[in-house]
């Protein structure tokens, strides 16, 4: 069989056929050519032999799996393995498939390690049966002190014993244990501040006090802490954080010099910390690190120091560098970046030349790559769930840690809707590494030479030499460098330094708040009526059927030849190349303005408004994920910290009809969705105004005669678009198109409603005046086009006239929110139905006359059925 026959649809039987059909796919996969024949053999024989070379092993206490090599060795580029796809789907179908496909949700839950029930409660209950009472603990401690020490109890742990205030006071601890140095009362039921303070301040030698997880802390303010610190002048640790009194004891506790078995110094000399080589001071609430005990004299051998999670804001960067330089043995440092030592890893290493490692990364690699933010100790973002949560919900939350994606394409077009998939158990056990030893790529095998016969696999091959017992890893962001926000995108799988992202967000917010261009004044019309010198009708070329059918006034006539037209009104974008190819001249009027992308592409629209207006109330917080992912992550983290709603909507830059648009509150999902194309991420209007319980938006028609001066008109005709399902914020509903989206024109049930009827019923439902809402909408639309005219004067062209669709939603307070601006909007609905103008006297507007008054406004300077903004 010839290769030509294979590409025409015959079954592939030879290697030559395989290469001919799959040459582009093979090149795109990155698979070395030396492995192409082996791949062909395994695909045609359906050989899945990974199990003979790899072993899946639980890790992270059963919350994740990893893949180990069981073969003796495996050389770089020596083999290729097929990985099956356990679940392939389009995102809107995910929840439905989990509900309906037998065994799917169980398999996915097991693969993603979310099928294990949390039985911590039962274990705790089992343990409590054998737990000692407080009195028994005290007796045991006194007995141990007499048997092993000098008879004095200096360390006492009364944790999770159910102690209430009365029981605690009845123990009379301060009388029995006057020499106590450390007291832990974590996890009890203490509530009375006064009684607690009165009792613990009797311990004049107390060095550490833990009251964590007691109700008293939920009610307390700084007053209780101040009273305890005043009454216990030697206290160095309070609720796991250092006090301003911290010194040698607190440092010794963190270095494991002091503890329950050794609560006090046993050193004969005055340097109890001299043997300390490793010191973890992370998350200790340290504000000032310059301290007599924290010095190279006290700790001359210190080689590892962790000061993450501390503000240390009372010391300058230069003072801290001076302090740390004195530790001449210090080789490894962990610190927040940005943080107390600044925001550059390179500058830290240059200031502390003895360091060989910073945040777990080799110093030479940092200096070589010139990375400013580094961290190799990122904590895994593992799935979280409750015991009551259904398996399907757990999978929907966890799947973003496992999903991969591709888009199908044939000779004619690219599929607009991306395909997502989960690799089988073996493939899904491959964890991330910045220095991976394997690579994975999706591969569509077309056994009959056509896309219709395609079966999707992933292919796996070693990119380094690997030996038995090695963990097999891949780079989750293969080919994505810092120029594409690699560090920020790792947040999908790891807890990255929040402080950095919050700082980036705050800088972004401050910049927005400083923006505000003055409003443009409304000037009298400067455009002239368009007419032909011989007085004949204006010739219009169009590819829009509604204009051909409904533009019937005698001043205009349709022509089929663009070169003969006075006016070209088309749904396609006309650039210089198109003008040249079609023969369009500068004397012809065109229904688009130069650089109108600043309005009609979603990322440019947001950028235009933010540069001109900052963050007006009518624009939801919006981020271009290709450039402002870090700022979005910072905003998300602050909202999560403050308990605010964190639902976001992701929209492709330039797709219509809500294609590839997603609503989610999952940060991993937001980041991963970047993989299907450039998007904006916009704060979702979680509390919109509803109409009879359903979501709706409004389509307004704006006519632009001129950019300079700005001449814009709002058509009297606008229409409402209703969702089909009642509005809900239930997690399942986020996958229901007909609950959260209103565009139903394309193959879905259209819930049409006459505009005057909608307005009348809306006013009755909410007891509001639509004219007030309409006035706010008009003001917002004027501001949108003012922003474009101010920032982009190059848009002006005397031979341009245009019509734009402006989509608006109302929030629960009936304030307008801008959704998007569309070029050459679909106006079939306006042409099809007669309606009454809501404003301007309530005149009847005949549907078939829609384009007659649009063209009359734009080319004849009429103002019938429009109002100037």
mmCIF file of C-alpha atoms in Angstrom, residues 26 51 151 271 335 338 416 428 490 602 692 802 809 820:
data_model
loop_
_atom_site.group_PDB
_atom_site.id
_atom_site.type_symbol
_atom_site.label_atom_id
_atom_site.label_comp_id
_atom_site.label_asym_id
_atom_site.label_seq_id
_atom_site.Cartn_x
_atom_site.Cartn_y
_atom_site.Cartn_z
ATOM 1 C CA UNK A 26 5.844 13.450 15.340
ATOM 2 C CA UNK A 51 4.198 -1.909 33.948
ATOM 3 C CA UNK A 151 12.337 16.812 91.724
ATOM 4 C CA UNK A 271 27.629 29.574 75.561
ATOM 5 C CA UNK A 335 14.087 33.661 53.490
ATOM 6 C CA UNK A 338 10.470 39.554 48.503
ATOM 7 C CA UNK A 416 -12.689 26.101 18.957
ATOM 8 C CA UNK A 428 -0.632 10.581 36.340
ATOM 9 C CA UNK A 490 3.824 26.858 39.086
ATOM 10 C CA UNK A 602 -11.207 41.871 25.562
ATOM 11 C CA UNK A 692 -37.652 36.106 37.748
ATOM 12 C CA UNK A 802 -19.053 51.898 12.725
ATOM 13 C CA UNK A 809 -25.019 43.342 33.074
ATOM 14 C CA UNK A 820 -17.607 43.440 26.323
#
